[in-house]
JSON list of C-alpha atoms in Angstrom, two decimals:
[
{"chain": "X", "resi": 28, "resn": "UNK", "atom": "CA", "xyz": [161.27, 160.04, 139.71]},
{"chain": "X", "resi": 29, "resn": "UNK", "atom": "CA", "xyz": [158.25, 159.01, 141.78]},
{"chain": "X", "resi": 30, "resn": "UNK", "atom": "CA", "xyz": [155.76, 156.04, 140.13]},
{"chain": "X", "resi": 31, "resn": "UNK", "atom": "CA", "xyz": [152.53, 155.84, 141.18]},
{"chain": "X", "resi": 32, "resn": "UNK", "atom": "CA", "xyz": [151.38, 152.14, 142.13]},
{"chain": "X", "resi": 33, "resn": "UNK", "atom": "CA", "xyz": [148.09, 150.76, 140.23]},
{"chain": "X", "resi": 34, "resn": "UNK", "atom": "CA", "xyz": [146.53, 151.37, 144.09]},
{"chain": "X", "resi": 35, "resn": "UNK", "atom": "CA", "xyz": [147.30, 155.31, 143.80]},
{"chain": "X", "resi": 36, "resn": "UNK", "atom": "CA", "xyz": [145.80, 155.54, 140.04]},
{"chain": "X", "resi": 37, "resn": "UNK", "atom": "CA", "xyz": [142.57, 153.37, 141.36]},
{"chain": "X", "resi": 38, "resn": "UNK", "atom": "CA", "xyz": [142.29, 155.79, 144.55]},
{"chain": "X", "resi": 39, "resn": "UNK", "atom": "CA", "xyz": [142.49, 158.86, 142.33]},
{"chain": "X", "resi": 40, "resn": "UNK", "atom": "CA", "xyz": [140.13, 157.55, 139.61]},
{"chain": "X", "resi": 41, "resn": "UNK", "atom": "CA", "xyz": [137.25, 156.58, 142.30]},
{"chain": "X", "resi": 42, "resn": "UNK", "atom": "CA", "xyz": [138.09, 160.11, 143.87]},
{"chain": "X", "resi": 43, "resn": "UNK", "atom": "CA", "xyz": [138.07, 161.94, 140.24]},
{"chain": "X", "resi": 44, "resn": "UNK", "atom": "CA", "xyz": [134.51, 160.07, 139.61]},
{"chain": "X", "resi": 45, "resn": "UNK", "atom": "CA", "xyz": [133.35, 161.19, 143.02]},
{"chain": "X", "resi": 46, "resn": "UNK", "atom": "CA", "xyz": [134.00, 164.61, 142.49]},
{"chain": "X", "resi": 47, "resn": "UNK", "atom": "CA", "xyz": [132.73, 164.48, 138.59]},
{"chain": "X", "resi": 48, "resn": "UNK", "atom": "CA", "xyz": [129.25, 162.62, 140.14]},
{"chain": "X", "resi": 49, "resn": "UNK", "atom": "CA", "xyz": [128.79, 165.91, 142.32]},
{"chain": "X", "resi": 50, "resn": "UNK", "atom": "CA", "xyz": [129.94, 168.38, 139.78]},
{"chain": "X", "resi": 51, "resn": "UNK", "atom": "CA", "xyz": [127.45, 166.86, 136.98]},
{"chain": "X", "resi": 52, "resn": "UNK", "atom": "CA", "xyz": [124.26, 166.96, 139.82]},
{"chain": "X", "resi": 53, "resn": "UNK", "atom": "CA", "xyz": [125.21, 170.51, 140.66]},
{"chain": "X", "resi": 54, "resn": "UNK", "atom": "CA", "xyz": [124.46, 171.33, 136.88]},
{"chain": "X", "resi": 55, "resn": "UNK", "atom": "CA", "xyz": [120.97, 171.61, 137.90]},
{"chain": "X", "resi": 56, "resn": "UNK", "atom": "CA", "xyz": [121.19, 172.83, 141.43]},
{"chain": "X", "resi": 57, "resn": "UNK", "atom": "CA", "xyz": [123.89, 175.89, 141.44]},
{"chain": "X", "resi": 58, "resn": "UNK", "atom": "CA", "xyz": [125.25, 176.51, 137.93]},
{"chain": "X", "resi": 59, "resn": "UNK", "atom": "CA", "xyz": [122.00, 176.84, 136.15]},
{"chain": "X", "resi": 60, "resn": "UNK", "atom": "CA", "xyz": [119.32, 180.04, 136.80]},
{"chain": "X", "resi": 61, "resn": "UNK", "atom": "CA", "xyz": [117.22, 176.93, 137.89]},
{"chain": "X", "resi": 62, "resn": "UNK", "atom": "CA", "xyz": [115.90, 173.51, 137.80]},
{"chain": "X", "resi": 63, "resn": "UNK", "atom": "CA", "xyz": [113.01, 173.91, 135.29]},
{"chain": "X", "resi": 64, "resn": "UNK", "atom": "CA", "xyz": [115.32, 175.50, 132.83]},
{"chain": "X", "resi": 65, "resn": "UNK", "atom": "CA", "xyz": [117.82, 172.67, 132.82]},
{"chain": "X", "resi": 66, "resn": "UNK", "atom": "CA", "xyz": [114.94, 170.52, 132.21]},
{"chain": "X", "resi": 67, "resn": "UNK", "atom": "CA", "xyz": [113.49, 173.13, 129.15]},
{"chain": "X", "resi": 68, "resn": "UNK", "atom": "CA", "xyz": [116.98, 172.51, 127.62]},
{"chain": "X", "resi": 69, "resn": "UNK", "atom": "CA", "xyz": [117.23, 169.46, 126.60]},
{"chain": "X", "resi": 70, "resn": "UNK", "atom": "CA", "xyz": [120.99, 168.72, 125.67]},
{"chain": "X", "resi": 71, "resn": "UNK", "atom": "CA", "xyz": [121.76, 170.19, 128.82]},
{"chain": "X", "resi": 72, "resn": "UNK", "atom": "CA", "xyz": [119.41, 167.90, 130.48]},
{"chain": "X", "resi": 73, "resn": "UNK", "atom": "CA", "xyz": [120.89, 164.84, 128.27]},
{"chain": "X", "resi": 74, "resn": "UNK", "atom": "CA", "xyz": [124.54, 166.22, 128.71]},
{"chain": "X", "resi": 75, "resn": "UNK", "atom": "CA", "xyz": [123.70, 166.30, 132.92]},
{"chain": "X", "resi": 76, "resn": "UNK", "atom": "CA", "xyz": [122.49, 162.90, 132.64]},
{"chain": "X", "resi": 77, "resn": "UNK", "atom": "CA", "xyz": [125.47, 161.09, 131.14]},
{"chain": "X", "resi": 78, "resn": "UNK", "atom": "CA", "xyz": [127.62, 162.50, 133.40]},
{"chain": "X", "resi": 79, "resn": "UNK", "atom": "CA", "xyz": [125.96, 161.58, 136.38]},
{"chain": "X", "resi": 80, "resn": "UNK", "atom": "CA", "xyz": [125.68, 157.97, 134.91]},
{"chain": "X", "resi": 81, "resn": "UNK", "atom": "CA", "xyz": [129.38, 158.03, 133.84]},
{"chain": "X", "resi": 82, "resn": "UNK", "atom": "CA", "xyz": [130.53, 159.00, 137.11]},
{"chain": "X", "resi": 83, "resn": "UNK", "atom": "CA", "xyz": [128.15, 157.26, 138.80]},
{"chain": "X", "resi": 84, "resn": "UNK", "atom": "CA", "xyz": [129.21, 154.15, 137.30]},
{"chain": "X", "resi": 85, "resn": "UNK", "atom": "CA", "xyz": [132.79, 154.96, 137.07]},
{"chain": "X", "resi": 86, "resn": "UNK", "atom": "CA", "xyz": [132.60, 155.55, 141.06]},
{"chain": "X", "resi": 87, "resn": "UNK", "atom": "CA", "xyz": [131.68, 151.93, 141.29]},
{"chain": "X", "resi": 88, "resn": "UNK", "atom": "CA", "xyz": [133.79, 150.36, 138.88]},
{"chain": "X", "resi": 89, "resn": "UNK", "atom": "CA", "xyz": [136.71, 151.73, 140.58]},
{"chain": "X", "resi": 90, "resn": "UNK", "atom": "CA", "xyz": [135.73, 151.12, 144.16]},
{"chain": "X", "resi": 91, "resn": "UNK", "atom": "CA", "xyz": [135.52, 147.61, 142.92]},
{"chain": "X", "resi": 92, "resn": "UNK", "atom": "CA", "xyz": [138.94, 147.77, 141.32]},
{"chain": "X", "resi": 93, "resn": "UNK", "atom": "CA", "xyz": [140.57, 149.10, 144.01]},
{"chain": "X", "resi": 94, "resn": "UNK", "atom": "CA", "xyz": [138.96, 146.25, 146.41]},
{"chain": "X", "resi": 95, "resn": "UNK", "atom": "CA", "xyz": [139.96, 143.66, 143.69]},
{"chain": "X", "resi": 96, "resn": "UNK", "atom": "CA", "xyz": [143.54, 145.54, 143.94]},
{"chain": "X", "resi": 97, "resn": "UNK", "atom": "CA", "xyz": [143.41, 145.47, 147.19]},
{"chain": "X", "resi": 98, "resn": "UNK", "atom": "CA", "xyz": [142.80, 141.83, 147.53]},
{"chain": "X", "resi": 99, "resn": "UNK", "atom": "CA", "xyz": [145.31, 140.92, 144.94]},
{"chain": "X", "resi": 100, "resn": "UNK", "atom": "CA", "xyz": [148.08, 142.21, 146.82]},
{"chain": "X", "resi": 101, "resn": "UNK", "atom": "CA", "xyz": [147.27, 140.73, 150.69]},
{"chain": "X", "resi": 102, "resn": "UNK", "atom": "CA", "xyz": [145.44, 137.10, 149.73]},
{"chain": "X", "resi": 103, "resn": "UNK", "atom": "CA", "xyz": [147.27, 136.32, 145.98]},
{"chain": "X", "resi": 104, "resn": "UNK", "atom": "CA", "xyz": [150.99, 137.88, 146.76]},
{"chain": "X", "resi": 105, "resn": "UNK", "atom": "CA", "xyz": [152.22, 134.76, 146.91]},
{"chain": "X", "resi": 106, "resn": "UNK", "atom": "CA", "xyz": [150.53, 133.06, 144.05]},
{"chain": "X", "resi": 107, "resn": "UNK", "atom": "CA", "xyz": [152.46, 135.48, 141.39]},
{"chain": "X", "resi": 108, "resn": "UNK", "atom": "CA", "xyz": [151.32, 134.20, 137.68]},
{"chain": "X", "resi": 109, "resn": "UNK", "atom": "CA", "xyz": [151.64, 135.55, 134.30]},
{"chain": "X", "resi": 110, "resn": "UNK", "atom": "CA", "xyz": [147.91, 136.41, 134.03]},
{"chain": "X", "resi": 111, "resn": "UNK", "atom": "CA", "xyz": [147.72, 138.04, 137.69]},
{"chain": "X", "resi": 112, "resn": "UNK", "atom": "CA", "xyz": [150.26, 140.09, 136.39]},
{"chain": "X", "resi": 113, "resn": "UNK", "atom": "CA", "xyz": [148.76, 141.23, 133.46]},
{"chain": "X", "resi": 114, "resn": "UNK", "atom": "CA", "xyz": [145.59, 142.21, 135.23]},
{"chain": "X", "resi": 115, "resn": "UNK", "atom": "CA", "xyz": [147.27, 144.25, 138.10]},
{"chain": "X", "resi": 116, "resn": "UNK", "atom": "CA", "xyz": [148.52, 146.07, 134.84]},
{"chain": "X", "resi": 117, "resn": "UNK", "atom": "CA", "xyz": [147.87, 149.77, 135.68]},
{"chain": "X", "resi": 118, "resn": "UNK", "atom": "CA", "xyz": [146.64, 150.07, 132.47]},
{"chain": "X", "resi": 119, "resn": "UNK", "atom": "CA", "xyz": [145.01, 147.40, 132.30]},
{"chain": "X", "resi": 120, "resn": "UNK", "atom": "CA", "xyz": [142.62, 147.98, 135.46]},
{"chain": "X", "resi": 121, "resn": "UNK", "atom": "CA", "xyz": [142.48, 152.06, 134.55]},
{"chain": "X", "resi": 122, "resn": "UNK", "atom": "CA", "xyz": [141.15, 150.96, 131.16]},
{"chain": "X", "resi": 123, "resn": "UNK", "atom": "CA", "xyz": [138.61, 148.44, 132.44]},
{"chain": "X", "resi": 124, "resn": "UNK", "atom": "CA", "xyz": [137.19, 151.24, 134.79]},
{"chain": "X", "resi": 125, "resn": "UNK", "atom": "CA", "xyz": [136.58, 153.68, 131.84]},
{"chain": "X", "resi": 126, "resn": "UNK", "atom": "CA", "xyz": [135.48, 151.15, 129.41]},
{"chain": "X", "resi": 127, "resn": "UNK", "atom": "CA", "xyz": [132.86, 149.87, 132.14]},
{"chain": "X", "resi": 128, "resn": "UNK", "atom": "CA", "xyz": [131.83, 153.71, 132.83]},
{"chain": "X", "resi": 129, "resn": "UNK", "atom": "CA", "xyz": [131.65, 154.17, 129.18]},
{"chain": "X", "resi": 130, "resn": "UNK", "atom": "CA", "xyz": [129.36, 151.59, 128.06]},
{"chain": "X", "resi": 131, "resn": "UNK", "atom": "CA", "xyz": [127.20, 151.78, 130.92]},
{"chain": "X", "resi": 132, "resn": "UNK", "atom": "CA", "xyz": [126.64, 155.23, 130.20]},
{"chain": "X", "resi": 133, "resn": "UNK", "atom": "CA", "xyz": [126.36, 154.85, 126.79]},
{"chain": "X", "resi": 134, "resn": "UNK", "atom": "CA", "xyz": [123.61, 151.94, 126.91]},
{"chain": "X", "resi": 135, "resn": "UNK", "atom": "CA", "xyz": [120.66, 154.11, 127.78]},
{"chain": "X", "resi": 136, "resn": "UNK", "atom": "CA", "xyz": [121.26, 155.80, 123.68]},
{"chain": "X", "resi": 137, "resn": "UNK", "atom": "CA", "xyz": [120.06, 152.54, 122.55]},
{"chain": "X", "resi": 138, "resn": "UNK", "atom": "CA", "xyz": [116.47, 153.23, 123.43]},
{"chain": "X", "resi": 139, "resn": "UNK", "atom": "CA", "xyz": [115.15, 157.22, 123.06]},
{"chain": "X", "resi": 140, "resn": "UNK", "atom": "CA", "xyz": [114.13, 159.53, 125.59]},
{"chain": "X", "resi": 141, "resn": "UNK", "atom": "CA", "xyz": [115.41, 157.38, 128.05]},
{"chain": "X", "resi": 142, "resn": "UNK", "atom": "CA", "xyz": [117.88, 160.51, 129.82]},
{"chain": "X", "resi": 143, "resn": "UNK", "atom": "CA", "xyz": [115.33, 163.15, 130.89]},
{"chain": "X", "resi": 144, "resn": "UNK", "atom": "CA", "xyz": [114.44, 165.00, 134.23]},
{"chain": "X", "resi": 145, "resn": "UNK", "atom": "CA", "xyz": [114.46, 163.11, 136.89]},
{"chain": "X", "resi": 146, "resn": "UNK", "atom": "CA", "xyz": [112.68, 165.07, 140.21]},
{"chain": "X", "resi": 147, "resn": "UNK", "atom": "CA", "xyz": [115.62, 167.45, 140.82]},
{"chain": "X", "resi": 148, "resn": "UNK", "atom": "CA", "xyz": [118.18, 166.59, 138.24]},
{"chain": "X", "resi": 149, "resn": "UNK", "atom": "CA", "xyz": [118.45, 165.08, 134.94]},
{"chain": "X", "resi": 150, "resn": "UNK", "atom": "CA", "xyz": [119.28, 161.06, 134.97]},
{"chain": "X", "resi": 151, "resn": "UNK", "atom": "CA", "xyz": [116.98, 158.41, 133.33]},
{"chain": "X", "resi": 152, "resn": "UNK", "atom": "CA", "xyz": [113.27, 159.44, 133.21]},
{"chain": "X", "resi": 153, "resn": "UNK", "atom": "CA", "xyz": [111.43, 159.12, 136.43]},
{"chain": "X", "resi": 154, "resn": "UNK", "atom": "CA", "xyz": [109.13, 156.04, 135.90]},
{"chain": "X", "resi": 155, "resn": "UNK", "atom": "CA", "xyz": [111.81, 154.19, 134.10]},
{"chain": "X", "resi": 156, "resn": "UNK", "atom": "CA", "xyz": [112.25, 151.35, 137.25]},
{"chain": "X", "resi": 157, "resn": "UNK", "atom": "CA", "xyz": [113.54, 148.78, 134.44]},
{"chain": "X", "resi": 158, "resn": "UNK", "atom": "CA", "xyz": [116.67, 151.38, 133.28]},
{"chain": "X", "resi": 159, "resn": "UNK", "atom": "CA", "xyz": [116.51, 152.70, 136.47]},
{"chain": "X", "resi": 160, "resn": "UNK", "atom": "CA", "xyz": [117.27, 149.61, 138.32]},
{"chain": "X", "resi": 161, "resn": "UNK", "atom": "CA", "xyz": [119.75, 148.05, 135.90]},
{"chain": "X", "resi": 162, "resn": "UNK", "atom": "CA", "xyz": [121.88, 150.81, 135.52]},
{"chain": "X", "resi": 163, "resn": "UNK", "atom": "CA", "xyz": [122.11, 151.51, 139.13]},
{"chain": "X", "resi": 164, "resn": "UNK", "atom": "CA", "xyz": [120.74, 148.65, 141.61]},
{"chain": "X", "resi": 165, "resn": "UNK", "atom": "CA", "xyz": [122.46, 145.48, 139.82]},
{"chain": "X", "resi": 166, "resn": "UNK", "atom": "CA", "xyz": [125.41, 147.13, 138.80]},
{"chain": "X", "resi": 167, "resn": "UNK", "atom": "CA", "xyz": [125.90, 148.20, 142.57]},
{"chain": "X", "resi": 168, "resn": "UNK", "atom": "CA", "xyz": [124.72, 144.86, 144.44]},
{"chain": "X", "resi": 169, "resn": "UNK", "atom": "CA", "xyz": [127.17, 143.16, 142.16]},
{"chain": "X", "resi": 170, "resn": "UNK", "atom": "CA", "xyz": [129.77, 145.22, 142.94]},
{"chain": "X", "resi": 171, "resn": "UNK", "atom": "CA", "xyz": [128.49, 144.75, 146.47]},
{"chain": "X", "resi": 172, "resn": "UNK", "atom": "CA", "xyz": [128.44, 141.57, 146.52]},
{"chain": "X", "resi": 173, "resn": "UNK", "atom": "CA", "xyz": [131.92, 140.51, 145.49]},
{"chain": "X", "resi": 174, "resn": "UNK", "atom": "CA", "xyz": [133.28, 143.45, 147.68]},
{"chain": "X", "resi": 175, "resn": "UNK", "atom": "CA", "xyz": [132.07, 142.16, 150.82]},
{"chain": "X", "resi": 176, "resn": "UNK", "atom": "CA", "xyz": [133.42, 138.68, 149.96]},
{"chain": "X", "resi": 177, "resn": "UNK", "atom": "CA", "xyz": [136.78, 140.35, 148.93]},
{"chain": "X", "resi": 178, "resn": "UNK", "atom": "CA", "xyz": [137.16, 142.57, 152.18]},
{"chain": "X", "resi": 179, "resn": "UNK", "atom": "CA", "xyz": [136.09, 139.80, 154.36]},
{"chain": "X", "resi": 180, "resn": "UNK", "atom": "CA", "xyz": [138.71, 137.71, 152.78]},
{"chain": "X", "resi": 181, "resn": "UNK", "atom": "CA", "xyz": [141.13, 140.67, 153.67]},
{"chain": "X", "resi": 182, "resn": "UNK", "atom": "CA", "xyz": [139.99, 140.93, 157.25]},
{"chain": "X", "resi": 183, "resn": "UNK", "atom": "CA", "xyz": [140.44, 137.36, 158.04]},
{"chain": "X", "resi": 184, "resn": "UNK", "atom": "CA", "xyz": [143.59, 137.17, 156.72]},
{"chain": "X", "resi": 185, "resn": "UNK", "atom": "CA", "xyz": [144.70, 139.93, 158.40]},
{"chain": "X", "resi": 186, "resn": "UNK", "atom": "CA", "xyz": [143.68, 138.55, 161.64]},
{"chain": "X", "resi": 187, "resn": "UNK", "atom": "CA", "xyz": [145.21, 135.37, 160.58]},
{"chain": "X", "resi": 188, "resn": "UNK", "atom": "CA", "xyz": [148.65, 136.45, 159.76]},
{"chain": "X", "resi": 189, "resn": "UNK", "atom": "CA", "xyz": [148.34, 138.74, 163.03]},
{"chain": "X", "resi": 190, "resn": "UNK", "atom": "CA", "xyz": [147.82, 136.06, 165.56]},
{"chain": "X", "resi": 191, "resn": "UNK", "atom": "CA", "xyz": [150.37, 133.63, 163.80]},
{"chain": "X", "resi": 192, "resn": "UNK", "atom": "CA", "xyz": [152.71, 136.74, 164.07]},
{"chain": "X", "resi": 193, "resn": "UNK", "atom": "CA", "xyz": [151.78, 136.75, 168.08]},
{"chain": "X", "resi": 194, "resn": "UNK", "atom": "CA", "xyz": [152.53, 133.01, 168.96]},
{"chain": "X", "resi": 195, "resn": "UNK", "atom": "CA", "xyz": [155.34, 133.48, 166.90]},
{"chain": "X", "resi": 196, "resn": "UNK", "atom": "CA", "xyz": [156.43, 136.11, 169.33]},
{"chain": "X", "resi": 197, "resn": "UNK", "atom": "CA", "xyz": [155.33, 133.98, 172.45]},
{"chain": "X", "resi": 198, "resn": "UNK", "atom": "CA", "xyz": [157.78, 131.37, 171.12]},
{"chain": "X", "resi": 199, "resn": "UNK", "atom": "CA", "xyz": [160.85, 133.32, 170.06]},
{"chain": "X", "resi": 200, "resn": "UNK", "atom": "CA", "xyz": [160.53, 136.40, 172.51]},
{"chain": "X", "resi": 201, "resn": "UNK", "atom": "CA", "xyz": [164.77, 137.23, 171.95]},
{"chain": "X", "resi": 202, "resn": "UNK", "atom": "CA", "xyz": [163.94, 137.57, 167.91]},
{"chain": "X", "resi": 203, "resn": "UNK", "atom": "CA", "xyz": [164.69, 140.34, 166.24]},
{"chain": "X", "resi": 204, "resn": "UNK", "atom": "CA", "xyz": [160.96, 141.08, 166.04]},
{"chain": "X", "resi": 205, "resn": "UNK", "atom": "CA", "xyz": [160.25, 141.35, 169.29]},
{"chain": "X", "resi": 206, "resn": "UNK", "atom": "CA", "xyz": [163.19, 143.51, 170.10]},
{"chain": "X", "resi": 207, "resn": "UNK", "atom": "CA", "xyz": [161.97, 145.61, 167.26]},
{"chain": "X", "resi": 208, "resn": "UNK", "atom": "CA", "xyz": [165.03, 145.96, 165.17]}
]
């Protein structure tokens, strides 16, 4: 019996939301008689637009899990504590990606009309730069943000440990290592 490692489930989450992101815009663009009529009917258009903010958002909250996986397992796999290991919980980390998709596609309820046409698909009313920019911008230079600290953090490491690995080799060159067994 083959497990799948919290990596895998992250990977296929991100690549689930990808594909759902795409499938929910193409509501409007192939599987509808045309644009105007998704945006005549409007559960269809409110239906289109939660589903482009759930897998919008869920696209981001697992590309940021997987980088906080990711960074988990080079810089902290050392460092193993109780409370590491109860965050690298698979469902732990799968649950915090669908919460996080949930409520942030849930929010824009708590204020009507808010999902509506938006030029060539339904998402939050054109116009609405506030909802607009918090439910996209922050959510995605935060994510940013901490990413690009995380995979720098990866990099150098990896550079690190490679060129300690190298004057290792310099030093010992009858090892084991460097005969490749």
């Amino acid at each position: 019996e083959k497990r799948q490692t919290v990596g895998q489930l992250l990977t296929l989450g991100f690549c689930v939301c990808a594909a759902g992101l795409d499938g929910a815009i193409l509501i409007s663009t192939l599987f509808a008689p045309s644009v105007l009529w998704v945006f005549e009917h409007k559960r269809l258009c409110v239906l289109q637009a939660f589903l482009v903010q759930f897998f919008g958002s869920g696209c981001i909250a697992f590309w940021f899990l997987v980088t906080t996986q990711l960074y988990l397992v080079v810089i902290w796999r050392d460092h193993t504590s109780a409370a590491l290991t109860r965050f690298s919980a698979k469902r732990v980390q799968v649950g915090l990606g669908l919460a996080y998709a949930v409520v942030m596609s849930l929010l824009p309820f708590s204020q009507s009309d808010v999902f509506a046409p938006h030029y060539f698909y339904c998402w939050m009313r054109a116009g609405l730069w506030d909802w607009i920019f918090g439910a996209l911008y922050v959510q995605m230079c935060v994510a940013l943000i901490f990413g690009v600290f995380m995979w720098g953090s990866i990099v150098s490491h990896v550079f690190t440990v490679s060129r300690r690995n190298k004057e290792l080799l310099k030093r010992f060159p009858s090892s084991a290592l460097a005969r490749g067994d």
